[in-house]
Coordinates of C-alpha atoms in Angstrom, one line a residue:
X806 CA 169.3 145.6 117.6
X807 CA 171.1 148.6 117.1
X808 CA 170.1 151.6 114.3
X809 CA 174.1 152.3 113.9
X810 CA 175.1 149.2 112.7
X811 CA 176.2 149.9 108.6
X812 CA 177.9 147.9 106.5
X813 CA 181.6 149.1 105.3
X814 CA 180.0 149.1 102.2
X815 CA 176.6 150.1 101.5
X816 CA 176.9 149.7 97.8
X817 CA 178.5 146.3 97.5
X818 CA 176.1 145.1 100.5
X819 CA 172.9 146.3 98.6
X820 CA 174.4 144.7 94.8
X821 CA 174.3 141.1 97.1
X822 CA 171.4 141.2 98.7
X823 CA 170.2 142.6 95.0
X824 CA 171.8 140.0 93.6
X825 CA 170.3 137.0 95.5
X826 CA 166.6 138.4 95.3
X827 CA 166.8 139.1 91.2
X828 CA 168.2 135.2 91.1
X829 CA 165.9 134.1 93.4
X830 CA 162.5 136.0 91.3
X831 CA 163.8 135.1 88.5
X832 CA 163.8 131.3 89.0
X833 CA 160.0 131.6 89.8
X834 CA 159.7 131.9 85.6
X835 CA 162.7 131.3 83.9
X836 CA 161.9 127.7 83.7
X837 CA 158.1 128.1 82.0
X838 CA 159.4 128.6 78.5
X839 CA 162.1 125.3 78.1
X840 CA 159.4 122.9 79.9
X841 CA 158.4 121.1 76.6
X842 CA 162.5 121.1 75.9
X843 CA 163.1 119.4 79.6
X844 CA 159.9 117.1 79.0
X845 CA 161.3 116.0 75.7
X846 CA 164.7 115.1 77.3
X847 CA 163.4 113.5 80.5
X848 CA 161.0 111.5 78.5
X849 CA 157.7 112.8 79.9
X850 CA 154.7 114.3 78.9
X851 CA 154.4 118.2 78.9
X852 CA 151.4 117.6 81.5
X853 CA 153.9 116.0 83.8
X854 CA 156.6 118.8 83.3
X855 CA 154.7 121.4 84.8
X856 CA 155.2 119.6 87.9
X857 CA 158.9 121.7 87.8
X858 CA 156.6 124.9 88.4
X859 CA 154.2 123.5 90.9
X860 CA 156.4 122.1 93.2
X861 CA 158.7 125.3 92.9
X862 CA 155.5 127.0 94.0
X863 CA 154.2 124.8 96.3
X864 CA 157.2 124.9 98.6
X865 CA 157.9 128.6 98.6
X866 CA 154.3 129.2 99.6
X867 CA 155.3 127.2 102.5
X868 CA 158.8 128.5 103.7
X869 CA 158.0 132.3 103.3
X870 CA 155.5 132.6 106.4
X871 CA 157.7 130.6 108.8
X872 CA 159.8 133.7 107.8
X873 CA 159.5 135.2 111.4
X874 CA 160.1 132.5 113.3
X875 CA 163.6 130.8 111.1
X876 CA 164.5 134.5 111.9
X877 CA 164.2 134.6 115.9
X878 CA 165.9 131.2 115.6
X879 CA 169.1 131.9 113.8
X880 CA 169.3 135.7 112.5
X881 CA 168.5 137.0 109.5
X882 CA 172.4 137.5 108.4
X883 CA 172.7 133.8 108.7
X884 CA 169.6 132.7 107.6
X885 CA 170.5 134.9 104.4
X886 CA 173.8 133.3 103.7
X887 CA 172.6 129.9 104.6
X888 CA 169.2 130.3 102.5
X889 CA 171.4 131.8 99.3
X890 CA 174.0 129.2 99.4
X891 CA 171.9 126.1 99.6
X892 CA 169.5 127.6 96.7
X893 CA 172.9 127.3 95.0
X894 CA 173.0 123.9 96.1
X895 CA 169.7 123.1 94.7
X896 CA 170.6 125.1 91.5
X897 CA 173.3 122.7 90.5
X898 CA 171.4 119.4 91.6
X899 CA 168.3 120.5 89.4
X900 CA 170.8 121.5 86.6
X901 CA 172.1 117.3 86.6
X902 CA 168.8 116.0 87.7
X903 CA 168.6 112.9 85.0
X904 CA 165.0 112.2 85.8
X905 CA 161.8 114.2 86.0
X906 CA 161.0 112.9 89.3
X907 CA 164.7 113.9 90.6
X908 CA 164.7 117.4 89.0
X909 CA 161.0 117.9 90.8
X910 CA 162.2 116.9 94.0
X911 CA 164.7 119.4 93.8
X912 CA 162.8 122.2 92.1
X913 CA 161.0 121.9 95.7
X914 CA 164.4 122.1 97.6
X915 CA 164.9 125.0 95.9
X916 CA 161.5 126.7 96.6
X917 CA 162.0 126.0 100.3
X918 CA 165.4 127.7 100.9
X919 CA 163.9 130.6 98.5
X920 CA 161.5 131.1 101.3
X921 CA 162.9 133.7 103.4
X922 CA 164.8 135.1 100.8
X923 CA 163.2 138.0 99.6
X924 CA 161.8 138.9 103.6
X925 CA 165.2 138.9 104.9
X926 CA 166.5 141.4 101.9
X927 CA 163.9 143.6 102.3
X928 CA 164.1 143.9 106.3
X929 CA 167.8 143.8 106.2
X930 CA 168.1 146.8 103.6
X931 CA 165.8 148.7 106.0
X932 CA 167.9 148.2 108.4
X933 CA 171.0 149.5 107.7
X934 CA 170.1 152.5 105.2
X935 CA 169.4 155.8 107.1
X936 CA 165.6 156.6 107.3
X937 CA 166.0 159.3 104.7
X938 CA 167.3 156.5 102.1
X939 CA 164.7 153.6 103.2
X940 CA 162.6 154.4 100.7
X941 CA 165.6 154.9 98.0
X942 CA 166.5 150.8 99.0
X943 CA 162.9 149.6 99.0
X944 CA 162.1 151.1 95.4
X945 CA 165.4 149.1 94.5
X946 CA 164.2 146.3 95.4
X947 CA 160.8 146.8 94.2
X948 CA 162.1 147.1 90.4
X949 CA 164.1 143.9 91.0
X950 CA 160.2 142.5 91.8
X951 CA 159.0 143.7 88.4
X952 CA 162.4 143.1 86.1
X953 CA 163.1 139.5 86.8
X954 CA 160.2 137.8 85.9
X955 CA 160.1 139.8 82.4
X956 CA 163.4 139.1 82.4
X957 CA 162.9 135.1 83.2
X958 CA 160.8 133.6 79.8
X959 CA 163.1 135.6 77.7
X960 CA 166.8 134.2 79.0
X961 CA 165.2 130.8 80.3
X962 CA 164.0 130.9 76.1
X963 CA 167.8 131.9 74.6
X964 CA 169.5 129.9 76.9
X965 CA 167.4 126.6 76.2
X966 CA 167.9 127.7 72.5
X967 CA 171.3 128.5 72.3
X968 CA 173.0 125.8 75.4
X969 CA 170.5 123.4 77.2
X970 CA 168.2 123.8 79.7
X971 CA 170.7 122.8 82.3
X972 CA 172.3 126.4 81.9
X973 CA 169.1 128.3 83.2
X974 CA 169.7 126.3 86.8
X975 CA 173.7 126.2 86.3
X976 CA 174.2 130.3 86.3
X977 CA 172.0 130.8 89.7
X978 CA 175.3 129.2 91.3
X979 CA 178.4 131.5 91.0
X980 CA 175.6 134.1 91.6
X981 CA 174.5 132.6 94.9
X982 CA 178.0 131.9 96.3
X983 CA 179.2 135.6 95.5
X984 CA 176.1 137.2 96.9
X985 CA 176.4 135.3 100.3
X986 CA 179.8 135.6 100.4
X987 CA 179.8 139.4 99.8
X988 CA 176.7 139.5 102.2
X989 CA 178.5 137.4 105.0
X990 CA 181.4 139.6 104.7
X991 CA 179.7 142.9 104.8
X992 CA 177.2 142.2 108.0
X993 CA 180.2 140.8 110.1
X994 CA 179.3 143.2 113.2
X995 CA 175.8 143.5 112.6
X996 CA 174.1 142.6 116.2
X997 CA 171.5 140.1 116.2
X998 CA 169.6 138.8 119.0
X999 CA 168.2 135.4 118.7
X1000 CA 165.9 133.2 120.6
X1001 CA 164.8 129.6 120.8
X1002 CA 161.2 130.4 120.1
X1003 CA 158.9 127.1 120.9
X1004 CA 158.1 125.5 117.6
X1005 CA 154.1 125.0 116.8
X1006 CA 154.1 121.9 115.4
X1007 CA 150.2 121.9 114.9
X1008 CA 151.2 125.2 113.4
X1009 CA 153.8 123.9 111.3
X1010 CA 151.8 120.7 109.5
X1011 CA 148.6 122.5 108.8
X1012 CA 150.6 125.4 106.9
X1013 CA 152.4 122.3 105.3
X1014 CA 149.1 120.5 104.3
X1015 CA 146.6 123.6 104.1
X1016 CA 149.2 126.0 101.9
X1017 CA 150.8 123.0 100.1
X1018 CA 147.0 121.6 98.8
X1019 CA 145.6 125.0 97.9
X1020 CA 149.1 125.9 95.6
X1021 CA 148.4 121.9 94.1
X1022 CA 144.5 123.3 93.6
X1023 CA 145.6 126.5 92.1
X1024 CA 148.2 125.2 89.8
X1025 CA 146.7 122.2 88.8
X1026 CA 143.3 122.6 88.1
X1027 CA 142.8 124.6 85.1
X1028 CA 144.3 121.0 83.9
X1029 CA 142.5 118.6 85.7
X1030 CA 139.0 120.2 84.8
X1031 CA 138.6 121.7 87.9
X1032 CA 135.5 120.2 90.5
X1033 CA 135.3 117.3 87.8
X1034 CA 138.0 115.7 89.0
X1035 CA 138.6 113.5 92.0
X1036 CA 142.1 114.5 92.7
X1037 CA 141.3 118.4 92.2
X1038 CA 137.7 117.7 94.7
X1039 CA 140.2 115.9 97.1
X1040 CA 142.7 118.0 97.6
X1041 CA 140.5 121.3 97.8
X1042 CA 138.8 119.5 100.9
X1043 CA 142.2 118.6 102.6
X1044 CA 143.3 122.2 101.6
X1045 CA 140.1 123.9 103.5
X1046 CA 140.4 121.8 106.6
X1047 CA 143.9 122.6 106.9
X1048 CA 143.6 126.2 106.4
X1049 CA 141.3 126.2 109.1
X1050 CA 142.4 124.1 111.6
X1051 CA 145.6 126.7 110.9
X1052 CA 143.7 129.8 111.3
X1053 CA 142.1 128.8 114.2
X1054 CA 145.2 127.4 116.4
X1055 CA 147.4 130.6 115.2
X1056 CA 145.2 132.8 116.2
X1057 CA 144.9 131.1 119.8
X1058 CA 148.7 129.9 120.3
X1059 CA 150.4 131.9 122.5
X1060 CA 154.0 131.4 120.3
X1061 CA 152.4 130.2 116.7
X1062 CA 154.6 130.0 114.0
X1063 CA 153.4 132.8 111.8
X1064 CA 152.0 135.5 113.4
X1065 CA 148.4 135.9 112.0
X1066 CA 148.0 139.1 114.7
X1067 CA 150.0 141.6 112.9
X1068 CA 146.9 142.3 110.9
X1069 CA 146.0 144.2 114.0
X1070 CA 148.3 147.2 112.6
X1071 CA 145.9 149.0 109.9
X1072 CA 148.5 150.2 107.5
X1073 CA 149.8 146.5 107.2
X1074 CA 146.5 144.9 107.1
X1075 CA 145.4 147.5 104.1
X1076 CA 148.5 147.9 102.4
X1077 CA 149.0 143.5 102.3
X1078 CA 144.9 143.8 101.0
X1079 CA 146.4 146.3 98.1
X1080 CA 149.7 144.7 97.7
X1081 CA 148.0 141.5 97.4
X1082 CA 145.0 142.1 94.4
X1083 CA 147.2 144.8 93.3
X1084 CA 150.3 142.0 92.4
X1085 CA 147.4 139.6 91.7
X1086 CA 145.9 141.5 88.9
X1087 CA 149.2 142.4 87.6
X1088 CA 150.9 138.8 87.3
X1089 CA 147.2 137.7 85.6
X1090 CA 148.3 140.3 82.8
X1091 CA 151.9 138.7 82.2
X1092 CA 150.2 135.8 82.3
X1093 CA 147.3 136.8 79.7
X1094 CA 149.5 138.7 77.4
X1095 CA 151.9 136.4 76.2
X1096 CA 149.8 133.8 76.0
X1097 CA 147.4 135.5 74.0
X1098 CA 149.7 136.8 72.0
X1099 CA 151.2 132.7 71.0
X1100 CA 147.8 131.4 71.0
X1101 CA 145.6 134.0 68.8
X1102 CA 147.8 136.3 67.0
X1103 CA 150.2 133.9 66.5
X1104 CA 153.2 135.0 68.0
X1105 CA 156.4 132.8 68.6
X1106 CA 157.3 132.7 72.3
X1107 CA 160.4 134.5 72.0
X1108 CA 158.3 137.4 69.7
X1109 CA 155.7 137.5 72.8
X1110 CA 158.6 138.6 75.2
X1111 CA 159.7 141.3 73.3
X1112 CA 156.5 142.5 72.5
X1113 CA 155.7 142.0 76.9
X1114 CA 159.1 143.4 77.9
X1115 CA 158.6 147.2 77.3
X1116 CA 157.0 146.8 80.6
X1117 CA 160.2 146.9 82.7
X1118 CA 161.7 150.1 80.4
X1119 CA 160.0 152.9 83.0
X1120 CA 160.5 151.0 86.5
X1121 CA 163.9 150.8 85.5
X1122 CA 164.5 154.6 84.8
X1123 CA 162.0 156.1 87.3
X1124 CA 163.1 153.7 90.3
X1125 CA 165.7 156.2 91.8
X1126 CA 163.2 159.1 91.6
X1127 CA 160.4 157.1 93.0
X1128 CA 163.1 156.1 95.7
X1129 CA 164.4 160.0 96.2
X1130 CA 161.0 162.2 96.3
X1131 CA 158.2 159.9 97.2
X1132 CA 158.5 160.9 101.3
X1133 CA 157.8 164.5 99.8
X1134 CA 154.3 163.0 98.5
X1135 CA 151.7 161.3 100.3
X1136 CA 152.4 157.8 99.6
X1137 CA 148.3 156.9 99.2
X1138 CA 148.6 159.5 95.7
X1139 CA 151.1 157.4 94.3
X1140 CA 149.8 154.3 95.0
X1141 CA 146.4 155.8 93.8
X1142 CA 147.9 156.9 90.4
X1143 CA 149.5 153.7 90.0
X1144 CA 146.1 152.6 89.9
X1145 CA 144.9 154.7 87.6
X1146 CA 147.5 153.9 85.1
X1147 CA 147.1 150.0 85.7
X1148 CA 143.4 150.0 85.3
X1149 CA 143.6 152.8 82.3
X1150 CA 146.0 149.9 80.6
X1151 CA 143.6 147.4 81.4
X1152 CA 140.6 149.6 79.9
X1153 CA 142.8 149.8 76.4
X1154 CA 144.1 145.9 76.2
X1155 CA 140.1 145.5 76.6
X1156 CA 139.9 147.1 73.1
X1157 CA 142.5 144.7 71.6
X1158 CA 141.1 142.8 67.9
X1159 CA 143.1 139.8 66.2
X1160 CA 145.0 142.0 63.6
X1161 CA 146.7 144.5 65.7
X1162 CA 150.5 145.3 65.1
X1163 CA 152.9 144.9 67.7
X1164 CA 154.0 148.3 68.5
X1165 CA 150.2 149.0 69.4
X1166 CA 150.9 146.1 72.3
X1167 CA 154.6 147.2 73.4
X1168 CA 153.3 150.9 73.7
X1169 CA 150.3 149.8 76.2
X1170 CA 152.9 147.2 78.2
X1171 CA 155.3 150.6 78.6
X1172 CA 152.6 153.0 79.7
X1173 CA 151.8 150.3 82.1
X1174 CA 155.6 150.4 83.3
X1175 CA 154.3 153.8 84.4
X1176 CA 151.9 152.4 87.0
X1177 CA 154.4 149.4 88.3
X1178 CA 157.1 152.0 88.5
X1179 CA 154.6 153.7 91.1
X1180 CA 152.9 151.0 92.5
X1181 CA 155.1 148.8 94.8
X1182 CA 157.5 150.8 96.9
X1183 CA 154.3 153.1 98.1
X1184 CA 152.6 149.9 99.2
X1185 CA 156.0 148.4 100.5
X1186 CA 156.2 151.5 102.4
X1187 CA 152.9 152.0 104.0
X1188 CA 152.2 148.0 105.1
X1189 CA 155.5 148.1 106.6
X1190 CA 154.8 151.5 108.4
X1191 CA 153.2 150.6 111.6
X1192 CA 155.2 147.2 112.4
X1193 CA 157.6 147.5 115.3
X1194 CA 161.3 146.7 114.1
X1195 CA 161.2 143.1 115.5
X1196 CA 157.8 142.9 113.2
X1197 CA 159.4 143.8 110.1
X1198 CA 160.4 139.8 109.1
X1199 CA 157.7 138.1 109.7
X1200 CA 155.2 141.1 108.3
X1201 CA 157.2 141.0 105.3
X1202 CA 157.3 137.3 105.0
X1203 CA 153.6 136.7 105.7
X1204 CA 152.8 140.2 103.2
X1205 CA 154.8 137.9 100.6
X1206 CA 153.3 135.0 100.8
X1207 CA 150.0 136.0 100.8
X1208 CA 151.1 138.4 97.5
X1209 CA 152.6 135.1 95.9
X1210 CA 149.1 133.1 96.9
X1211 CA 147.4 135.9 95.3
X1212 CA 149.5 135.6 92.3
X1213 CA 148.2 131.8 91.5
X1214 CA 144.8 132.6 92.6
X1215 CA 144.7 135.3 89.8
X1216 CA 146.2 132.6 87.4
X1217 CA 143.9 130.0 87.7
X1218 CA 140.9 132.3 88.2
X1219 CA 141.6 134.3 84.7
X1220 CA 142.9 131.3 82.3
X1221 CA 139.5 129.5 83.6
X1222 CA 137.5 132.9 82.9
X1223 CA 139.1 133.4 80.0
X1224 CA 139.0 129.1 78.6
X1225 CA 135.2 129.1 80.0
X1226 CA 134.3 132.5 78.6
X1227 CA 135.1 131.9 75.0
X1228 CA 133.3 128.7 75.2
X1229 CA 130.3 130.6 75.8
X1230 CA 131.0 133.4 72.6
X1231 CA 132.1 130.2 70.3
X1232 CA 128.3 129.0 71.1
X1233 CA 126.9 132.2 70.4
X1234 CA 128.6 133.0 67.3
X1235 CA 128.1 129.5 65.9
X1236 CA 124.0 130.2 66.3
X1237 CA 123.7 131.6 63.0
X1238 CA 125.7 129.0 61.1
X1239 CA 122.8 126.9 59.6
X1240 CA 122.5 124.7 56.7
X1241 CA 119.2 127.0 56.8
X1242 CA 120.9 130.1 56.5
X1243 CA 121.2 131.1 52.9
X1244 CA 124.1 134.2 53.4
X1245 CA 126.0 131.3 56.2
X1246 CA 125.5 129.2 53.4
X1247 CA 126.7 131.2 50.5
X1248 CA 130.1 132.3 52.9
X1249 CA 130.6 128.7 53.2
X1250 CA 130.7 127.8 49.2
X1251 CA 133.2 130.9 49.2
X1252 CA 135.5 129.7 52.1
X1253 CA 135.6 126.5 50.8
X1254 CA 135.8 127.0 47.3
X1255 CA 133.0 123.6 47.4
X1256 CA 135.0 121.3 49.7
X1257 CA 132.5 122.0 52.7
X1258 CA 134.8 120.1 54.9
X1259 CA 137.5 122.4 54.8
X1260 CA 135.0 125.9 55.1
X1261 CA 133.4 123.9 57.9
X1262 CA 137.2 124.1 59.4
X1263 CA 138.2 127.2 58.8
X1264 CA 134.9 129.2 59.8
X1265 CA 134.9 127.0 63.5
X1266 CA 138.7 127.7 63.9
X1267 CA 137.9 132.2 62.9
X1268 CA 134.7 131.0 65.5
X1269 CA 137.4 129.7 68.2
X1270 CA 139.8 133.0 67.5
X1271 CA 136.6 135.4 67.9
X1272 CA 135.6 133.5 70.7
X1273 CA 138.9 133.8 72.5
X1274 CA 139.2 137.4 71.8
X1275 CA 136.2 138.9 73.1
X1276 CA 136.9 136.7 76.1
X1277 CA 140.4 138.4 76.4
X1278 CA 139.1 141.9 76.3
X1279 CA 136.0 141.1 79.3
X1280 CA 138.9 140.0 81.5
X1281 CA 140.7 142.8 80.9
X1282 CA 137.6 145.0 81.6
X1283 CA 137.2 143.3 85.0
X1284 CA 140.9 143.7 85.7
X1285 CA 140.3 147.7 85.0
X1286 CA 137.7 147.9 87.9
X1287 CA 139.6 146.0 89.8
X1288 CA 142.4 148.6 90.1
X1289 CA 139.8 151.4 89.9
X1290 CA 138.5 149.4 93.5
X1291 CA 141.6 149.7 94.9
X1292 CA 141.9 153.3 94.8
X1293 CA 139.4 153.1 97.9
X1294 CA 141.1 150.7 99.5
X1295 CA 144.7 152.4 99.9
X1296 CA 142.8 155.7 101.4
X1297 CA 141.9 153.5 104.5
X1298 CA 145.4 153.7 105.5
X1299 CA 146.5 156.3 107.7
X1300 CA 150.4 158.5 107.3
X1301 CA 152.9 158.9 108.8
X1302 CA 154.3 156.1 106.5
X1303 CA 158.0 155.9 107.7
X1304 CA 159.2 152.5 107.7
X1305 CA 161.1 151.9 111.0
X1306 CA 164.3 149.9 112.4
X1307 CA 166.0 149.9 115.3
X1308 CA 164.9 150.1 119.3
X1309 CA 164.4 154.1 118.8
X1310 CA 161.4 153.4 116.9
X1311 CA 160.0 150.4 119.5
X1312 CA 158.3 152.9 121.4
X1313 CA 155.7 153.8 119.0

């Protein structure tokens, strides 16, 4: 492939690919807000409706390692253009879906062609900015990363509230055909060198089954009860043997499908580790935060967006510095301070209490903008660093899907800590509430005003509130040291970070 080949325009070619990857983000939470307004149409229950984000989910998990090898088979121009335009296809059919089993069937559509979307952007603006600029496109994309899915709950909210749900599938498709039209038209020339790789079948249906049973686990079992339920104790089984079996036949294949040995490269192998508990930790906060918010200090879904959305203020402005100076820095110092500031956020949402106002929340979400704003073009940078140009696909593929896997982990691992945490403070606050207990007692009489029923009610549901609190600040504590950890962990890589593309850089 050759390092001349740019794009008559470089602006308008960077706005599609742009384009495409802040649709295709987006969709992974724009939907999570109008599910009780879709299960209330489709006449289903709100348990079943979160099938439209599991099976989004499930089937992105699955395209975005084969990556790499849908690359070597057709290009990644076409496989861009193709990918983008059928994810506008899929758009529209999940926009006049009439049944919940229809629109879930093509909620997984759509997470397949997603796939190799946000790989291919990122390997294709490598490739045709100079080297001095590759960090400029990577930050780009990187605050695309953070903005959408802020940017998701709060128009998937206004536009179920002010159209119909419909709309929040509907607008994906004038954006998808003008971002792979303008994409098509500006990569015309670009030289691309494809094979007919072998497919791995055995390769192929244990990522299907493994991948595909672990997301079910993940996203499912915080409602199913976890281990006490059949299904959940099922498909954790089929999950492990399939993740195994997959493991070991990549690792001995000579052509597998995803290609586990680019782990072999240190830089990738500890920049994915830090990309992936990095992002992990960082979705389990947009996940804790709003929530919290609705469900203890009694926010309105549309209030706990505003109050979350300060986040995306500084990533926003700082992108085109971070972009400009960071080669003048040593990447492992930014990525460290974006640590710091992460964890240092965590450390101060771990002080949170029931009655605190809302600028208190937005002012921690924006210093935390600080730490996003530095966290993932560093890491971007330095995992990328020591893959050889033909690498850069499928190591961003597979880097991406284990970030995404990471992501539900972290969700199902904090709401459970967080539901089965508060459980234990309810019990331990509720010790000391005895008919034997003369000040319990005489709190009671004044709650109640004498109807005990009602004190009874009101002192279990201040009980729950408590409970749920001091539950929300210990996760946050542990999700402090987890970014004070992974200081350590970004020092084992080793500079020069320079991501490469094109043949002069093979030699390495």
């Amino acid at each position: 492939m050759s390092t001349e080949f740019r794009p008559p325009n470089l602006a308008l070619s960077t706005v599609g690919l742009s384009l495409a990857t802040f649709m295709q983000v987006l969709d992974t939470t724009i939907a999570n807000v109008s599910l009780p307004t879709i299960a209330g149409n489709l006449g289903v229950s709100s348990n079943q409706s979160t099938w439209v984000i599991t099976s989004f989910a499930v089937s992105n998990a699955i395209a975005l390692p084969l990556t790499g090898f849908l690359t070597r088979r057709f290009g990644e121009t076409k496989l861009f253009v193709w990918a983008t335009l059928l994810f506008s296809l899929a758009s529209f059919l999940c926009g006049v879906a009439q049944s919940m089993g229809m629109l879930i069937l093509f909620r997984a559509l759509q997470g397949a062609v997603a796939g190799p979307m946000y790989p291919i952007t990122q390997s294709l603006l490598i490739s045709i900015y100079p080297p001095a600029k590759r960090g400029m496109a990577l930050a780009l994309l990187a605050m695309v990363t953070v903005v959408a899915p802020i940017a998701g709950p709060i128009l998937g909210g206004w536009i179920t509230d002010n159209y119909a749900w419909p709309w929040i599938f509907f607008i994906n498709v004038p954006i998808g055909i003008f971002a792979s039209f303008v994409v098509a038209n500006q990569m015309k020339g670009r030289p691309e060198v494809t094979e007919r790789p072998k497919v791995d079948y055995v390769g192929l249906i244990t990522l299907i089954i493994g991948v595909g049973a672990l997301q079910v686990v993940l996203d499912k079992g915080n409602d199913e009860d976890w281990f006490n339920s059949t299904f959940i104790v099922i498909t954790a089984i089929v999950a492990a043997v399939g993740l195994i079996v997959f493991l070991i036949w990549e690792l001995t294949d000579k052509e597998p499908i995803v290609d586990l040995k680019l782990f072999r490269h240190r830089n990738f192998a500890m920049g994915t580790l830090c990309l992936v508990l990095a992002y992990a930790a960082f979705f389990a906060i947009g996940l804790l935060v709003p929530q919290w918010l609705q469900r203890n200090v009694g926010y309105t879904s549309t209030w706990a967006g505003f109050a979350a959305a300060p986040l995306g203020i500084l990533p926003v402005i700082l992108t085109p510095f971070v972009g400009r100076y960071a080669h003048k820095f040593d990447l492992r110092l930014l990525a460290s301070g974006a640590f710091i500031v992460m964890g240092a956020t965590c450390f101060m949402r771990s002080e949170f209490y029931l009655q605190i106002d809302f600028y208190s929340v937005a002012m921690v979400q924006l210093i935390q903008g600080l730490g996003v704003a530095l966290f993932f073009m560093p890491v971007l940078t330095i995992l990328l660093s020591d893959l050889q140009p033909r690498e850069i696909a499928s190591g961003s593929g597979l880097a991406t899907f284990l970030r995404t896997l990471g992501g539900s982990f972290a969700a199902s691992i904090t709401t459970f800590m967080w539901d089965h945490r508060a459980i234990v403070h309810h019990e331990r606050l509720a010790e000391n509430i005895t008919p034997f207990d003369p000040t319990a007692q005489q709190a009671l009489e004044q709650i109640g005003h004498g109807d005990s029923q009602y004190a009874a009610a009101a002192v279990n549901q201040m009980i729950t509130q408590q409970g749920y609190q001091i539950a929300f600040n210990e996760v946050f504590h542990v999700l402090g040291y987890v970014f004070v950890a992974l200081i350590l962990v970004v020092w084992l890589a080793k500079p020069p970070f320079a991501a490469k593309a094109g043949p002069a850089a093979a030699g390495h």
